[in-house]
Coordinates of C-alpha atoms and ligand atoms in Angstrom, one line a residue:
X1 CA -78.9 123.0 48.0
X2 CA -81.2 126.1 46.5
X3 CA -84.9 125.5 47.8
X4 CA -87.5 128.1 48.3
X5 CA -89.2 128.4 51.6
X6 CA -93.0 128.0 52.4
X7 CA -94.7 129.8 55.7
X8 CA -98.1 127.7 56.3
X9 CA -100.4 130.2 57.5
X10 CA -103.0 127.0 57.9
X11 CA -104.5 126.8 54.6
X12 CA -105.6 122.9 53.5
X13 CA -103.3 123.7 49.9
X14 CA -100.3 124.6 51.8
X15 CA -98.6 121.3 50.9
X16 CA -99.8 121.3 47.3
X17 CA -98.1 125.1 46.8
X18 CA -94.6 122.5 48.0
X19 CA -95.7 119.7 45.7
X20 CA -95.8 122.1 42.8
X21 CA -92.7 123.8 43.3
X22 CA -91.2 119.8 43.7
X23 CA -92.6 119.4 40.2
X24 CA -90.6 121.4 38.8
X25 CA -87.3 120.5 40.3
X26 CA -86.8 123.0 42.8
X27 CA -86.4 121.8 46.4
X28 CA -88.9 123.4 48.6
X29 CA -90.0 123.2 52.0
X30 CA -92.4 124.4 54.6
X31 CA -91.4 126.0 57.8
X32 CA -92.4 128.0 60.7
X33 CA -91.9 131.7 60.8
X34 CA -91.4 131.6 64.6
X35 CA -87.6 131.1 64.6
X36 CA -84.1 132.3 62.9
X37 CA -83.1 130.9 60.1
X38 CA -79.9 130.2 57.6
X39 CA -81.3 132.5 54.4
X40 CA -78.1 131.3 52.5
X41 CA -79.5 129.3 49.9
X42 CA -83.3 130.1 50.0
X43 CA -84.2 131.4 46.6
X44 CA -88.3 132.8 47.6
X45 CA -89.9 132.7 50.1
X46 CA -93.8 131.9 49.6
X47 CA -96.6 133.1 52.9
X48 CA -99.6 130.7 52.0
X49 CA -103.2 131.2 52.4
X50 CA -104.7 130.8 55.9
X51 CA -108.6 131.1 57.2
X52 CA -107.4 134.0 60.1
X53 CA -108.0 137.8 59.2
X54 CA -105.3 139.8 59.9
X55 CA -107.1 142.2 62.4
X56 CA -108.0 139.2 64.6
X57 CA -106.0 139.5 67.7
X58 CA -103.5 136.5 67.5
X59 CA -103.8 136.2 63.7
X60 CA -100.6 134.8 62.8
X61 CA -97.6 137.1 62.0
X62 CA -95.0 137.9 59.0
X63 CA -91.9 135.3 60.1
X64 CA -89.7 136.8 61.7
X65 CA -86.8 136.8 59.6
X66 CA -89.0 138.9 57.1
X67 CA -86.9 141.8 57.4
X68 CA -83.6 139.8 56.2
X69 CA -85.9 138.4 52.9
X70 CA -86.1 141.9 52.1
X71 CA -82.7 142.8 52.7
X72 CA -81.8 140.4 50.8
X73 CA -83.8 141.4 48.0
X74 CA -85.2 137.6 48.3
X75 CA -88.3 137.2 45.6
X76 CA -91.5 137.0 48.2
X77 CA -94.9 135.9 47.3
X78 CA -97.6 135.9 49.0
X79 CA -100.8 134.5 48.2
X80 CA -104.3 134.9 49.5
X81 CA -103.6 135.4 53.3
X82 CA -99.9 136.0 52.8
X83 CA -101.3 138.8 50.5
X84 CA -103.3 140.5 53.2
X85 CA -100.6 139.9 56.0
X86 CA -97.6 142.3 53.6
X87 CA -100.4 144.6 52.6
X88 CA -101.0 145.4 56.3
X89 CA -97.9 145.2 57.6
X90 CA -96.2 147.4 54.9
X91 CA -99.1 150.5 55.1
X92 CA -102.2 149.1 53.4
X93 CA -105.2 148.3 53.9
X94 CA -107.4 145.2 54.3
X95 CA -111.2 145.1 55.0
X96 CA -113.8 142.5 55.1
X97 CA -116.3 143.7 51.8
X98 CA -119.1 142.0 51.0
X99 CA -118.6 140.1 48.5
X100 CA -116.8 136.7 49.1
X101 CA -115.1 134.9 46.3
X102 CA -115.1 131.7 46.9
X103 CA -114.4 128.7 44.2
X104 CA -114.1 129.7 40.6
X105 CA -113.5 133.5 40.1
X106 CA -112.8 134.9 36.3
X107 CA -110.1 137.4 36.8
X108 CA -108.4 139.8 34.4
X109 CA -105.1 141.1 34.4
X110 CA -104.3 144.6 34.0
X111 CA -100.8 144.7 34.4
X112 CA -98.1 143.3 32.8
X113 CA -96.3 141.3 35.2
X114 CA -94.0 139.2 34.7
X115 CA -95.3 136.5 37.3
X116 CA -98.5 136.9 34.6
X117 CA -96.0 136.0 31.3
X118 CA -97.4 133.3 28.7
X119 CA -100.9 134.0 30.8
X120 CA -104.2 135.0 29.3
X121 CA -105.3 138.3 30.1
X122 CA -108.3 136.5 30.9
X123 CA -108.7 133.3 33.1
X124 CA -110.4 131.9 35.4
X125 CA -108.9 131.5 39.1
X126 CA -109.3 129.6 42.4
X127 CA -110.8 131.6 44.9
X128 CA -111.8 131.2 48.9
X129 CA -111.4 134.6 50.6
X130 CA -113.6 136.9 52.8
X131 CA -111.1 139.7 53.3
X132 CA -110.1 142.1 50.9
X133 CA -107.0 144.6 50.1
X134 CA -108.6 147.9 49.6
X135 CA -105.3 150.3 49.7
X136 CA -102.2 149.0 48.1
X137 CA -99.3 150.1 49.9
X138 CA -96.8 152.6 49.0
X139 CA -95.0 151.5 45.7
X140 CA -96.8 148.6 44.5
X141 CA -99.2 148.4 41.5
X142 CA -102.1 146.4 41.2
X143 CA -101.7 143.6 38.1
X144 CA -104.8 141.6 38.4
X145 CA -109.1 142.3 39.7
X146 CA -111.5 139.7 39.6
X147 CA -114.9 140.2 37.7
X148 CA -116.4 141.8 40.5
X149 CA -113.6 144.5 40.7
X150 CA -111.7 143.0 44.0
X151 CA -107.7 143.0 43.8
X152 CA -106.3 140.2 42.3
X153 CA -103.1 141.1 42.2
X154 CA -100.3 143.6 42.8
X155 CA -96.5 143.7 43.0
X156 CA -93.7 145.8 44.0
X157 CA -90.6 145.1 41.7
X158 CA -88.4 147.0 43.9
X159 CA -88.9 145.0 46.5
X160 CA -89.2 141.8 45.1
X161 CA -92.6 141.6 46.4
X162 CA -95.3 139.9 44.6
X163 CA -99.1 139.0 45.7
X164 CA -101.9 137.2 44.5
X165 CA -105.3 136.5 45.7
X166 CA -105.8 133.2 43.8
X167 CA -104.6 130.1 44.6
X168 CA -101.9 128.6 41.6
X169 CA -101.6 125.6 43.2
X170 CA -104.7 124.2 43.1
X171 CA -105.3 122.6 39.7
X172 CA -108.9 124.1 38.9
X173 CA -106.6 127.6 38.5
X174 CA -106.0 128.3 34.7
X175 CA -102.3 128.9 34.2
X176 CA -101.7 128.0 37.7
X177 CA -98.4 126.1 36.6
X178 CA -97.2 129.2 34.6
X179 CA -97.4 131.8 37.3
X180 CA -95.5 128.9 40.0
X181 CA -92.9 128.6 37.0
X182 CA -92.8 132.5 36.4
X183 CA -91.9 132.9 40.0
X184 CA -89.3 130.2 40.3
X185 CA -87.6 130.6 37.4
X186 CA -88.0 134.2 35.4
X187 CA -88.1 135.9 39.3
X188 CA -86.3 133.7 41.7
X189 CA -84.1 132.5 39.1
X190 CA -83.9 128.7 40.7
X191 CA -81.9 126.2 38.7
X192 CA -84.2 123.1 37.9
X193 CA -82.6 120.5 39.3
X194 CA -83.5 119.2 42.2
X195 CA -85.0 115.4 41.4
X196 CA -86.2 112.0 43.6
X197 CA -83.0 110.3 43.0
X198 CA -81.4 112.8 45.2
X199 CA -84.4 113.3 47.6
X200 CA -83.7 109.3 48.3
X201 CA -79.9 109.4 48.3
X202 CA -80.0 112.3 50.7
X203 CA -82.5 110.4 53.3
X204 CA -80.3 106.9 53.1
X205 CA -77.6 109.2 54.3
X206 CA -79.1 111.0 56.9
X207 CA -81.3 107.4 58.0
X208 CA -77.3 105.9 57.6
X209 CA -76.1 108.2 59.9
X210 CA -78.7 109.0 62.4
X211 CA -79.0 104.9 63.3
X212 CA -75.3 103.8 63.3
X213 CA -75.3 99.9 64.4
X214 CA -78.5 100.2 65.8
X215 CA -82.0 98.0 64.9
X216 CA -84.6 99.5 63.5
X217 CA -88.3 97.6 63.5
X218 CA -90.5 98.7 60.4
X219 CA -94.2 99.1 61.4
X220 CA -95.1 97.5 58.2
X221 CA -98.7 97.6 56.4
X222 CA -97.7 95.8 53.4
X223 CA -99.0 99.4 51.8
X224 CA -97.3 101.2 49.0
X225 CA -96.2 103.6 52.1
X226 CA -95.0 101.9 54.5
X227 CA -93.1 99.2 51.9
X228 CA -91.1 102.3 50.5
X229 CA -89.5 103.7 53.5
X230 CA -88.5 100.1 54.5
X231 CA -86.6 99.7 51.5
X232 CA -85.0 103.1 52.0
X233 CA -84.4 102.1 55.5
X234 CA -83.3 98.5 54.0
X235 CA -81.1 100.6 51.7
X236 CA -79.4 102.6 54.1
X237 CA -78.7 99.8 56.6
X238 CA -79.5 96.5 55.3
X239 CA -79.9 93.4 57.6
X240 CA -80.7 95.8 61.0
X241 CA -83.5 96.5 59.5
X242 CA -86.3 94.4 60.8
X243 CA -90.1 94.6 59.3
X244 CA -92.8 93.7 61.6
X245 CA -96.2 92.7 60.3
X246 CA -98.9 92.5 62.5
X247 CA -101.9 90.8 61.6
X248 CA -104.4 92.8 63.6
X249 CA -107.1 90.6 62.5
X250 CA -108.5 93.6 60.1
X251 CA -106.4 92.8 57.1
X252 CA -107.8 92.4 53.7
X253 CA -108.5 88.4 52.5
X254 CA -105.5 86.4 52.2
X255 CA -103.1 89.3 53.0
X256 CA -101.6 87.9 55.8
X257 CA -99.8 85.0 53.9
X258 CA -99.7 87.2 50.6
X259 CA -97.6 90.1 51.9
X260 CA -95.0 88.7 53.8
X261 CA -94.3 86.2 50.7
X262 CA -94.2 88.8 48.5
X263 CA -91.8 91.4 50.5
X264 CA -89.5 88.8 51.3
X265 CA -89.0 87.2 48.2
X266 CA -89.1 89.7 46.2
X267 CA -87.4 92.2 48.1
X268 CA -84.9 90.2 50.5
X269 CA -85.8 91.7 53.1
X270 CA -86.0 90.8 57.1
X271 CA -90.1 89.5 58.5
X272 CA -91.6 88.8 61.4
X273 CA -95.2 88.1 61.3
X274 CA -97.3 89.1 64.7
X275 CA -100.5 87.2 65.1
X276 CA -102.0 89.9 67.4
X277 CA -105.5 89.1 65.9
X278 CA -107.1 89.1 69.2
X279 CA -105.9 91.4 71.2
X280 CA -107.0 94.1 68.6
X281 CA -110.5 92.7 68.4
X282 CA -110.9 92.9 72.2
X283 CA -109.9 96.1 72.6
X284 CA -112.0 96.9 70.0
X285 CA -115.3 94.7 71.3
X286 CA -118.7 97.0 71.6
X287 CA -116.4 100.3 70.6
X288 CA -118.5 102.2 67.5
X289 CA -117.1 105.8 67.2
X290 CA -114.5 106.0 64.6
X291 CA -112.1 108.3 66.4
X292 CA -112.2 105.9 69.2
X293 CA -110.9 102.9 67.0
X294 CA -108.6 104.5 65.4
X295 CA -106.5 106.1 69.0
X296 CA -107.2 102.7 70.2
X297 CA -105.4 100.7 67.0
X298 CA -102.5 103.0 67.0
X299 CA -102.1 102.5 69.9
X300 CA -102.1 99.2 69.9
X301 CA -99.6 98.8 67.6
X302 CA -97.1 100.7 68.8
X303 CA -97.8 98.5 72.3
X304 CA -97.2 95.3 70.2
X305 CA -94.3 96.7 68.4
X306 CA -92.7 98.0 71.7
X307 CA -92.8 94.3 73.3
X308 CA -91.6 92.7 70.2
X309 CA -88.7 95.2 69.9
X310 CA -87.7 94.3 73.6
X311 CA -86.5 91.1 71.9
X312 CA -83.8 93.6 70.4
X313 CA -82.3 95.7 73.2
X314 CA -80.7 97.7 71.2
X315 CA -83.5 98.9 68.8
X316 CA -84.5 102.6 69.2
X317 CA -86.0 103.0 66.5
X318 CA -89.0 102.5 64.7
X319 CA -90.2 103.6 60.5
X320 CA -93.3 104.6 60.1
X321 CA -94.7 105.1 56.3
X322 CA -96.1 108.5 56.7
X323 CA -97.1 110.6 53.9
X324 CA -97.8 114.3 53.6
X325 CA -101.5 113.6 53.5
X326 CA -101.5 111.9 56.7
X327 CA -99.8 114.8 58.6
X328 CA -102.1 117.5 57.0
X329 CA -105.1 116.0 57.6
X330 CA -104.3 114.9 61.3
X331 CA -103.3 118.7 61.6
X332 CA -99.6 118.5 61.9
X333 CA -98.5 120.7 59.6
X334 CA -94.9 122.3 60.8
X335 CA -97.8 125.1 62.6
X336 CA -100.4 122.8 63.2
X337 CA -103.1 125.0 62.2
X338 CA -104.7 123.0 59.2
X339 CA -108.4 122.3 60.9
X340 CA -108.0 118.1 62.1
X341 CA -109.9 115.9 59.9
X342 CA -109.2 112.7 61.1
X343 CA -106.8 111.2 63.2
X344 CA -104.6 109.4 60.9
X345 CA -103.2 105.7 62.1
X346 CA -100.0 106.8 61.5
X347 CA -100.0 110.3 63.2
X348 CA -102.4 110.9 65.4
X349 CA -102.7 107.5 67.2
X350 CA -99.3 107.9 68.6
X351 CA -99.0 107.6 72.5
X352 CA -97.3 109.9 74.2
X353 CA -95.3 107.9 76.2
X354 CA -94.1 106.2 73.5
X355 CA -90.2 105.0 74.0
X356 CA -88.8 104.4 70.0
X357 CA -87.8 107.1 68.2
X358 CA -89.6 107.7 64.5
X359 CA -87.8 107.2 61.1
X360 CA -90.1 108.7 58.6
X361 CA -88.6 108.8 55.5
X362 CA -91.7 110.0 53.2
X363 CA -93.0 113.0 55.9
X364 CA -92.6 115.3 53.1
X365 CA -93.8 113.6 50.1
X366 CA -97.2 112.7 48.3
X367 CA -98.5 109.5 47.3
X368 CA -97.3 110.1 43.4
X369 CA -94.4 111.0 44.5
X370 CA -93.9 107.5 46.9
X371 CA -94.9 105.6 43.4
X372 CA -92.4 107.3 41.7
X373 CA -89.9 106.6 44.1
X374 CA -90.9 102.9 45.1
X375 CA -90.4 102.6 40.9
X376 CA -86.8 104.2 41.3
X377 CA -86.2 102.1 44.3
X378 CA -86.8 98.8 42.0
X379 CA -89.7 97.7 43.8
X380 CA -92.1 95.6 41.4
X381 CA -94.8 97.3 39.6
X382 CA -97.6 95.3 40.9
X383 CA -96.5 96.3 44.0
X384 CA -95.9 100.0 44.2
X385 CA -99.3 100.4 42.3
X386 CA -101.5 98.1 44.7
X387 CA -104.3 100.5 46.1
X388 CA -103.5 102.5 49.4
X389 CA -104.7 100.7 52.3
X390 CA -105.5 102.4 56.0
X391 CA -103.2 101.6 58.5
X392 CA -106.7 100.6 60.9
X393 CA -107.1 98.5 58.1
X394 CA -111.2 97.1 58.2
X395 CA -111.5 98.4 61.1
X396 CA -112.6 101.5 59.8
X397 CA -114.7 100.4 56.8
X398 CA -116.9 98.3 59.2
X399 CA -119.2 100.9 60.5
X400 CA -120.1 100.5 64.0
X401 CA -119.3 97.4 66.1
X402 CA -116.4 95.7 64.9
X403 CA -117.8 92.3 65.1
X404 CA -115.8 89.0 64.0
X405 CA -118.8 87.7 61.2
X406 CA -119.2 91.2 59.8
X407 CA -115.9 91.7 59.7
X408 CA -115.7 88.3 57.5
X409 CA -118.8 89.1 55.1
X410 CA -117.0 92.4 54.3
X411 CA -113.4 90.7 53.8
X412 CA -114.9 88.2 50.8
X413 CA -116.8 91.3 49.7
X414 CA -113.9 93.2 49.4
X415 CA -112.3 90.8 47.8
X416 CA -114.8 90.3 45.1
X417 CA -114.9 93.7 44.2
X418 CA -111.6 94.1 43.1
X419 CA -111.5 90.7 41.9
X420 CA -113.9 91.8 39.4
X421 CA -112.5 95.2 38.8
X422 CA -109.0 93.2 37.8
X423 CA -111.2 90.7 35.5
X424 CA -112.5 94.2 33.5
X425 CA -109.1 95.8 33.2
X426 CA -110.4 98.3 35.9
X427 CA -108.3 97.9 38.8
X428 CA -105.3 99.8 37.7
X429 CA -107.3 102.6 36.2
X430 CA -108.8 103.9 39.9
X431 CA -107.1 105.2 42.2
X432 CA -108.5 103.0 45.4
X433 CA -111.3 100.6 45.6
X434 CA -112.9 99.1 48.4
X435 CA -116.4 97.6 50.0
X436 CA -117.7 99.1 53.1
X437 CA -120.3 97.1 55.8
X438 CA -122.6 99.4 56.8
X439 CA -124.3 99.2 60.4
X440 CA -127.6 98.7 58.9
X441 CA -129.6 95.3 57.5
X442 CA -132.6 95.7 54.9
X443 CA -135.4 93.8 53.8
X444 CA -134.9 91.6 50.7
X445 CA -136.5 88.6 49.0
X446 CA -134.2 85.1 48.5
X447 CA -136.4 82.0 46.9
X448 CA -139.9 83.4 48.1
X449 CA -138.5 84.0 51.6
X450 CA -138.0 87.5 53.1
X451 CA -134.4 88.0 53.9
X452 CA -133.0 90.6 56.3
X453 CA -128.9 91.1 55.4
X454 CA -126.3 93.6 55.3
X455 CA -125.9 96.3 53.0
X456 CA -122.5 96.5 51.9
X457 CA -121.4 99.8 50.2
X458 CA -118.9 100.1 47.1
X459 CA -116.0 102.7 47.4
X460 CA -113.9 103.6 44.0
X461 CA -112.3 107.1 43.7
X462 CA -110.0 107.9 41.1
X463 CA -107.0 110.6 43.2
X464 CA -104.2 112.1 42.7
X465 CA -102.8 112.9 46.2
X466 CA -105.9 111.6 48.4
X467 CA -106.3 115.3 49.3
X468 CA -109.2 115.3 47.2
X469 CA -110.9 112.4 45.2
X470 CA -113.9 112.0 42.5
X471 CA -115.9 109.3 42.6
X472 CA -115.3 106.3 39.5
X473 CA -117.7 106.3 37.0
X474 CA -117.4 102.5 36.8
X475 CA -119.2 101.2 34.2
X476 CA -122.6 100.0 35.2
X477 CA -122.1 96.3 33.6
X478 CA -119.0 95.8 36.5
X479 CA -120.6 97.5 39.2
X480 CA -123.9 94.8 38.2
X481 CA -121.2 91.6 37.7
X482 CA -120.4 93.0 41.3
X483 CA -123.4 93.5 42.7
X484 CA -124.9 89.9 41.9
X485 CA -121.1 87.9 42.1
X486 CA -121.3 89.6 46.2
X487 CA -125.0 88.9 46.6
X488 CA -124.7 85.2 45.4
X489 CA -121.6 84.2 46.8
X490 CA -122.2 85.8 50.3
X491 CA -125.3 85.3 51.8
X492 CA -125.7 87.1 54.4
X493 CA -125.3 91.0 52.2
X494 CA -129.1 91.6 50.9
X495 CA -128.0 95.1 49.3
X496 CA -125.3 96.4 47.4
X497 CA -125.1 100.4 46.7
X498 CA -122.2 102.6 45.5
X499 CA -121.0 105.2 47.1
X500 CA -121.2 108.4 44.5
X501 CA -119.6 111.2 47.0
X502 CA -116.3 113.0 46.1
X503 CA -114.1 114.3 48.8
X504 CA -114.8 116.7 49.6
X505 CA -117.4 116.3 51.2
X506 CA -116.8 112.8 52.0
X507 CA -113.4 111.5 53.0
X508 CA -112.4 108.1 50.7
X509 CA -112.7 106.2 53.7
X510 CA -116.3 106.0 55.2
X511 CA -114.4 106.7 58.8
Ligands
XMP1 P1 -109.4 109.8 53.8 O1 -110.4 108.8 54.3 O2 -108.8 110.6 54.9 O3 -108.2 108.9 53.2 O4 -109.9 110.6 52.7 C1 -107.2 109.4 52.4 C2 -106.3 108.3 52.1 O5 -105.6 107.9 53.2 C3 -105.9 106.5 53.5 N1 -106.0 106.5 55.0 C4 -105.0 106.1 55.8 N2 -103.8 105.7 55.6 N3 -103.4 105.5 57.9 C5 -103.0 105.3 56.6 O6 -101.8 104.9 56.4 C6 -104.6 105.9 58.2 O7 -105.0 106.0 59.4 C7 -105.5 106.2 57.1 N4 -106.8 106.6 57.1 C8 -107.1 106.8 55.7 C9 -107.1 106.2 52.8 O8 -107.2 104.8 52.5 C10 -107.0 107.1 51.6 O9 -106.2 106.4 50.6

């Protein structure tokens, strides 16, 4: 299969430069420069951005099979860091200058390159660089500056080598899609026709063969996630498949008897429910940093899936619905040098000691891409479009001490708030929706008394891949039928506010 070839040099759009490329039908993938690889069907190569300098000590090298790309006349491009990294390496320079471009940067083009074609001369660009190329090496010509005169561009036909300091991938870039199709198509000349269908066929294959008669266990949420790799697991190996839902006690209202009704009817597929309720919560009594809860829930489920599994000696292994997201922003990228965000449930609250092997059929893809496939798959609408859920579940939108009352006021406000955003024809049109308890009580008024009751915070963001979100601009007539259904029905919530952050700063979930 054709596929062209990603280096992540540590920048937080790496995976977006792969999800691009994927959108067009070409198979791409990112990998470490460290080691040999088979070049036979590897149509580009791409070097992503990176925040290192390439004078810094152990700034990360050119891969090491760089010198067989270009002996192979394979199309390179490198873009923001990967543009400093060939400049120096191939006898130009790079220099820190004073002017930083960082965000939106009007740029020009002043060559005509063919990366550049059905481009307007002018647009305006991505930026987020400190360094600079100052001398171009031998042979190439520059094809772009930004307004204040810094290289935007340059190329070397001969070698197949062609740089930018912008970022395509990132949707804020004018023409972005143009210059990622320019280089797969009119230079790498890829065929377009990699697709889902065969993403999914290939997995079931590989899942077929890797398990043989073995059981599996399916850690699953009863998320879009985690319900799409069990049904490719379920594809590839039917009734060894078994899906274990633990109720951690941090599930959203009624979701316990909802899910497991819903997956197994509609899908036919094997359940177990585990009523682990309290173990969680008292592991989880008087802890308030975030971090801690979440190592301490993965871990806990792993622990509860490893006893159940002993029921089934011969299980080994264990599918986990991990996305791209959740590796990038737990900082395990193929390098690992994306800066750690949080540590995702899925990810980063694995033990080490851990004794099942992981089936992760979704690793590489994004949450639109899960939807699509979930569709493709057969799995009801309602189902593939329900709003992500953590895998800590509550657990991380009750701030501070998980405690079992808060943890119930924030359930039936939760539940209201969607209820309502279903009633107004809302709930489909964001992207995630949820209420938040906050640590903190305020003073209100109820019937001439002074009350004293949680606040409970609104979340809606509208996403496409959770790598960043905007919040919803909700109309204020639902967020008020909100506000007043959740102060009258629960009475212990004497404030109601709405969280208007987008991430980033903020992540969607509060931790
Ligand atoms: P953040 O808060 O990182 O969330 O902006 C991005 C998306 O990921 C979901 N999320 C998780 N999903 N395990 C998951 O399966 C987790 O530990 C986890 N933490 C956050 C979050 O709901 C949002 O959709």
């Amino acid at each position: 299969m054709e596929k062209v070839l990603i280096i992540d040099y540590g920048s937080q759009y790496t995976q977006l430069i792969a999800r691009r490329i994927r959108e067009n039908h070409v198979y791409s993938e990112v990998v470490s420069g460290d080691g040999k690889l088979d070049l036979s069907n590897v149509k580009g190569l791409i070097l992503s951005g990176g925040p290192s300098s390439v004078y810094e000590e152990d700034a990360p090298k050119l891969p090491v099979f760089f010198d067989e790309i270009l002996e192979r006349k394979i199309p390179v491009l490198g873009i923001c860091y990967g543009l400093h990294l060939i400049t120096f390496n191939l006898g130009g320079e790079v220099k820190k200058v004073e002017q930083s471009e960082y965000g939106k940067t009007d740029l020009e083009i002043i060559f005509p390159s063919v990366l550049f074609d059905s481009v307007d001369r002018n647009f305006s660009s991505w930026m987020s660089h400190g360094d600079s190329v100052t001398s171009l090496p031998d042979g190439f010509v520059k094809t772009a500056v930004s307004k204040s005169g810094i290289l935007a561009g340059m190329e070397n036909v001969q070698k197949n080598i062609y740089c930018i300091q912008f970022h395509p991938e990132v949707k804020h870039t004018q023409f972005g899609e143009n210059v990622i199709s320019n280089f797969l198509f009119k230079i790498c000349s890829c065929s377009s026709s990699w697709n889902l269908e065969d993403y999914v066929e290939e997995q079931i294959l590989k899942i077929r063969e890797r398990v043989g008669d073995s059981t599996v266990i399916s850690a699953f949420s009863g998320g879009v996630d985690s319900s799409v790799a069990s049904v490719i697991v379920h594809k590839a190996i039917g009734k060894n498949l078994i899906n274990v839902f633990v109720d951690h006690g941090m599930l959203r209202k009624n979701e316990e008897e909802e899910v497991p009704a819903i997956f197994q009817q509609a899908l036919g597929m094997n359940f177990k429910l585990l009523d682990s309720k309290e173990v969680f919560l008292s592991r989880l009594n008087g802890i308030e940093d975030p971090e801690t809860k979440r190592k301490i829930i993965g871990e806990q489920f792993i622990r509860e899936f490893e006893s159940f599994s002993k029921q089934y000696p011969t299980a080994k292994f264990l599918v986990q619905g991990t996305i791209y997201s959740d590796v990038i922003e737990s900082a395990g990228t193929t390098t690992g040098k994306t800066a750690k965000i949080k540590s995702h449930h899925n990810v980063g609250g694995l033990p080490e000691n851990m004794n099942m092997e992981l089936i992760e059929p979704l690793r590489t893809l994004f949450k639109d891409e899960v939807r699509q496939l979930g569709e493709i798959l057969g799995i009801p609408h309602h189902i593939v479009h329900r709003h992500p859920f953590p895998g800590p579940g509550l657990a991380v939108r009750c701030l501070g001490e998980i405690t079992v009352p808060k943890l119930a006021v924030l359930k039936e406000a939760d539940y209201i708030f969607r209820e309502v955003l279903r009633e107004y024809g809302w709930e489909e049109k964001v992207w995630q929706a949820f209420a938040v308890i906050l640590p903190v009580r305020s003073v209100g008024v109820i019937g001439d008394r002074r009350s004293y009751g949680y606040t409970i915070a609104l979340r809606s963001v509208d996403s496409v891949e959770a790598m960043t979100a905007d919040w919803s601009r909700i109309p204020h007539e639902i967020l008020d039928e909100a506000s007043r259904r959740i102060t009258n029905k629960i009475s212990e919530v004497g404030r109601v506010v709405y969280d208007i952050t987008s991430k980033p700063p903020a992540t969607i979930e509060w931790e």
